[in-house]
């Protein structure tokens, strides 16, 4: 599914709504897939939402145990947790939510029309 994704938390802390769409927190275009996988860190089967950035063509972010919070008008929020390594190279889990919406850019109008 081709979407744009905006993270609603930074290291588990909610991003203030007034700064969600500022120049430092922009929605990235890419594709989203949700799948079941074997998680080495969790030692169990886990559902994972994987977002692949269009710019880099690689899996950029993963959301473990994602839950669909709401869906309305082509927008939806997935909530779960992300795993990152801290400065001591320890794996840390943080609460995370993604605001996702269909990547429907208006078509470009050819010049002269």
XYZ file of N, CA and C in Angstrom, residues 2-108:
321
model
N 0.705 2.118 -0.944
C 1.493 3.346 -1.032
C 0.865 4.403 -0.136
N 1.632 4.834 0.867
C 1.099 5.782 1.845
C 2.148 6.821 2.205
N 1.717 7.775 2.996
C 2.626 8.691 3.679
C 2.452 8.431 5.161
N 3.568 8.471 5.897
C 3.542 8.138 7.318
C 4.174 9.270 8.112
N 3.548 9.576 9.232
C 4.029 10.611 10.130
C 4.089 10.014 11.528
N 5.273 10.033 12.152
C 5.418 9.498 13.499
C 4.832 10.488 14.501
N 4.036 9.969 15.437
C 3.389 10.812 16.426
C 4.146 10.865 17.748
N 5.234 10.098 17.857
C 6.059 10.086 19.067
C 7.530 10.107 18.691
N 8.345 10.654 19.577
C 9.799 10.656 19.414
C 10.396 10.025 20.672
N 10.958 8.832 20.515
C 11.512 8.071 21.651
C 10.496 7.900 22.766
N 9.226 7.644 22.382
C 8.170 7.384 23.349
C 7.436 8.608 23.847
N 7.937 9.801 23.549
C 7.309 11.046 24.017
C 6.440 11.602 22.888
N 5.207 11.973 23.230
C 4.277 12.492 22.238
C 4.796 13.788 21.617
N 4.762 13.862 20.296
C 5.134 15.088 19.589
C 3.966 16.060 19.728
N 4.219 17.286 20.167
C 3.116 18.250 20.313
C 2.385 18.447 18.982
N 1.073 18.514 19.058
C 0.262 18.619 17.836
C 0.631 19.834 17.000
N 1.047 20.929 17.647
C 1.388 22.145 16.901
C 2.643 21.958 16.045
N 3.481 20.973 16.380
C 4.710 20.767 15.607
C 4.680 19.488 14.773
N 3.500 18.879 14.630
C 3.424 17.653 13.833
C 3.778 17.882 12.365
N 3.390 19.008 11.822
C 3.610 19.245 10.397
C 4.633 20.342 10.134
N 5.554 20.557 11.068
C 6.573 21.567 10.817
C 7.697 20.977 9.965
N 8.695 21.756 9.683
C 9.740 21.328 8.754
C 10.629 20.227 9.315
N 10.582 19.973 10.618
C 11.417 18.935 11.206
C 10.700 17.593 11.299
N 9.395 17.592 11.160
C 8.608 16.378 11.305
C 7.685 16.259 10.096
N 8.234 15.818 8.979
C 7.459 15.757 7.745
C 7.034 14.323 7.458
N 5.915 14.197 6.767
C 5.420 12.885 6.378
C 6.296 12.335 5.260
N 6.696 11.109 5.397
C 7.532 10.446 4.390
C 6.692 9.494 3.554
N 6.942 9.459 2.266
C 6.230 8.572 1.357
C 6.919 7.213 1.308
N 6.109 6.193 1.148
C 6.659 4.848 1.058
C 5.550 3.823 0.979
N 5.896 2.594 1.310
C 4.905 1.528 1.280
C 4.845 0.859 2.647
N 3.678 0.325 2.947
C 3.426 -0.280 4.246
C 2.987 -1.718 4.050
N 3.548 -2.605 4.867
C 3.095 -3.990 4.887
C 3.011 -4.439 6.344
N 2.041 -5.284 6.635
C 1.873 -5.842 7.971
C 1.980 -7.351 7.832
N 2.842 -7.959 8.649
C 3.088 -9.392 8.526
C 3.415 -10.009 9.868
N 3.292 -11.338 9.933
C 3.729 -12.100 11.101
C 5.139 -12.584 10.840
N 6.000 -12.468 11.840
C 7.388 -12.871 11.685
C 7.906 -13.438 13.001
N 8.997 -14.160 12.926
C 9.655 -14.655 14.126
C 10.580 -13.564 14.632
N 10.365 -13.155 15.863
C 11.179 -12.094 16.441
C 12.236 -12.696 17.353
N 13.500 -12.476 16.996
C 14.589 -12.990 17.818
C 14.641 -12.289 19.171
N 14.380 -11.001 19.192
C 14.450 -10.252 20.442
C 13.296 -10.555 21.381
N 12.109 -10.836 20.813
C 10.939 -11.109 21.641
C 10.779 -12.598 21.956
N 11.504 -13.437 21.229
C 11.452 -14.894 21.408
C 10.042 -15.449 21.206
N 9.344 -14.934 20.184
C 7.996 -15.391 19.869
C 7.627 -14.890 18.481
N 6.506 -15.379 17.982
C 5.958 -14.834 16.748
C 5.419 -13.442 17.057
N 5.641 -12.523 16.170
C 5.185 -11.147 16.394
C 4.610 -10.589 15.109
N 3.577 -9.782 15.253
C 3.034 -9.042 14.117
C 3.850 -7.765 13.999
N 4.257 -7.434 12.779
C 5.104 -6.271 12.543
C 4.538 -5.464 11.379
N 4.439 -4.151 11.565
C 4.132 -3.236 10.470
C 5.468 -2.687 10.000
N 5.759 -2.847 8.730
C 7.054 -2.438 8.181
C 6.828 -1.352 7.141
N 7.477 -0.205 7.353
C 7.362 0.927 6.429
C 8.661 1.036 5.639
N 8.558 0.967 4.326
C 9.708 1.090 3.435
C 9.658 2.465 2.782
N 10.700 3.252 3.007
C 10.751 4.599 2.447
C 10.975 4.541 0.943
N 10.213 5.328 0.214
C 10.340 5.371 -1.233
C 11.699 5.933 -1.643
N 12.198 6.919 -0.890
C 13.464 7.566 -1.220
C 14.647 6.619 -1.104
N 14.611 5.726 -0.131
C 15.772 4.884 0.151
C 15.581 3.439 -0.294
N 14.333 3.022 -0.595
C 14.010 1.677 -1.053
C 14.545 0.618 -0.090
N 14.365 0.874 1.193
C 14.765 -0.099 2.217
C 13.775 -0.011 3.373
N 13.696 -1.079 4.155
C 12.812 -1.057 5.318
C 13.365 -0.050 6.312
N 12.647 1.007 6.542
C 13.152 2.064 7.390
C 12.679 1.964 8.820
N 11.418 1.618 9.040
C 10.866 1.586 10.382
C 9.997 0.360 10.556
N 10.008 -0.172 11.765
C 9.153 -1.300 12.104
C 8.376 -0.967 13.365
N 7.124 -1.357 13.375
C 6.245 -1.160 14.515
C 5.793 -2.544 14.960
N 6.185 -2.940 16.166
C 5.863 -4.268 16.685
C 4.493 -4.265 17.346
N 3.783 -5.381 17.195
C 2.439 -5.553 17.744
C 1.530 -4.380 17.399
N 1.415 -4.041 16.101
C 0.607 -2.875 15.722
C -0.884 -3.139 15.922
N -1.576 -2.097 16.338
C -3.025 -2.133 16.490
C -3.606 -0.963 15.722
N -4.678 -1.220 15.011
C -5.377 -0.161 14.290
C -6.260 0.585 15.281
N -5.927 1.860 15.542
C -6.704 2.653 16.503
C -7.944 3.257 15.869
N -7.787 3.833 14.672
C -8.937 4.367 13.953
C -8.625 4.481 12.473
N -9.682 4.505 11.670
C -9.593 4.646 10.221
C -10.760 5.523 9.803
N -10.471 6.599 9.072
C -11.525 7.495 8.631
C -11.026 8.318 7.455
N -11.778 8.328 6.383
C -11.483 9.174 5.241
C -10.106 8.950 4.625
N -9.651 7.706 4.565
C -8.352 7.418 3.967
C -7.177 7.644 4.896
N -7.449 7.981 6.156
C -6.378 8.147 7.140
C -6.594 7.120 8.244
N -5.482 6.657 8.835
C -5.587 5.717 9.940
C -4.378 5.849 10.850
N -4.526 5.369 12.076
C -3.435 5.398 13.051
C -3.140 3.976 13.489
N -1.868 3.590 13.364
C -1.371 2.335 13.900
C -0.587 2.646 15.168
N -0.796 1.846 16.204
C -0.086 2.047 17.456
C 0.573 0.745 17.869
N 1.772 0.838 18.404
C 2.519 -0.324 18.844
C 3.778 0.141 19.550
N 4.876 -0.586 19.329
C 6.138 -0.113 19.886
C 7.262 -0.321 18.897
N 8.250 0.570 18.970
C 9.424 0.473 18.118
C 10.619 0.073 18.965
N 11.561 -0.586 18.356
C 12.758 -1.044 19.051
C 13.949 -0.341 18.425
N 14.754 0.308 19.284
C 15.970 0.957 18.813
C 17.101 0.631 19.775
N 18.315 0.889 19.338
C 19.470 0.712 20.213
C 19.849 2.068 20.788
N 20.112 2.093 22.101
C 20.515 3.345 22.739
C 22.023 3.531 22.620
N 22.553 4.516 23.321
C 23.980 4.831 23.238
C 24.857 3.674 23.720
N 24.322 2.843 24.632
C 25.067 1.689 25.159
C 24.850 0.437 24.314
N 24.197 0.595 23.148
C 23.885 -0.486 22.223
C 22.942 -1.525 22.823
N 22.128 -1.090 23.794
C 21.095 -1.942 24.358
C 19.802 -1.698 23.576
N 19.030 -2.753 23.364
C 17.756 -2.618 22.660
C 16.720 -2.071 23.631
N 16.061 -0.987 23.217
C 15.063 -0.309 24.046
C 13.762 -0.246 23.258
N 12.643 -0.527 23.937
C 11.322 -0.454 23.322
C 10.640 0.848 23.734
N 10.041 1.527 22.741
C 9.318 2.764 22.986
C 7.923 2.649 22.402
N 6.947 3.269 23.066
C 5.610 3.390 22.494
C 5.699 4.255 21.248
N 4.942 3.887 20.216
C 4.960 4.657 18.975
C 3.595 4.569 18.314
N 3.201 5.627 17.636
C 2.001 5.651 16.810
C 2.349 6.290 15.482
N 1.762 5.748 14.434
C 1.970 6.287 13.090
C 0.643 6.790 12.545
N 0.635 8.031 12.082
C -0.501 8.550 11.332
C -0.199 8.264 9.865
N -1.067 7.496 9.249
C -0.850 7.101 7.853
C -2.002 7.614 7.001
N -1.694 8.016 5.787
C -2.728 8.435 4.858
C -2.301 8.069 3.453
N -3.295 7.858 2.601
C -3.018 7.443 1.230
C -2.150 8.484 0.538
N -1.173 8.002 -0.191
C -0.255 8.867 -0.931
C -0.934 9.275 -2.228
N -1.852 10.210 -2.123
C -2.610 10.650 -3.289
C -2.281 12.097 -3.587
N -1.147 12.296 -4.182
C -0.773 13.638 -4.611
C -1.623 14.002 -5.813
N -2.077 15.237 -5.905
C -2.840 15.616 -7.090
C -1.953 15.500 -8.335
N -2.526 15.031 -9.430
C -1.722 14.902 -10.648
C -1.216 16.250 -11.129
N -0.034 16.252 -11.714
C 0.506 17.499 -12.240
C -0.234 17.884 -13.511
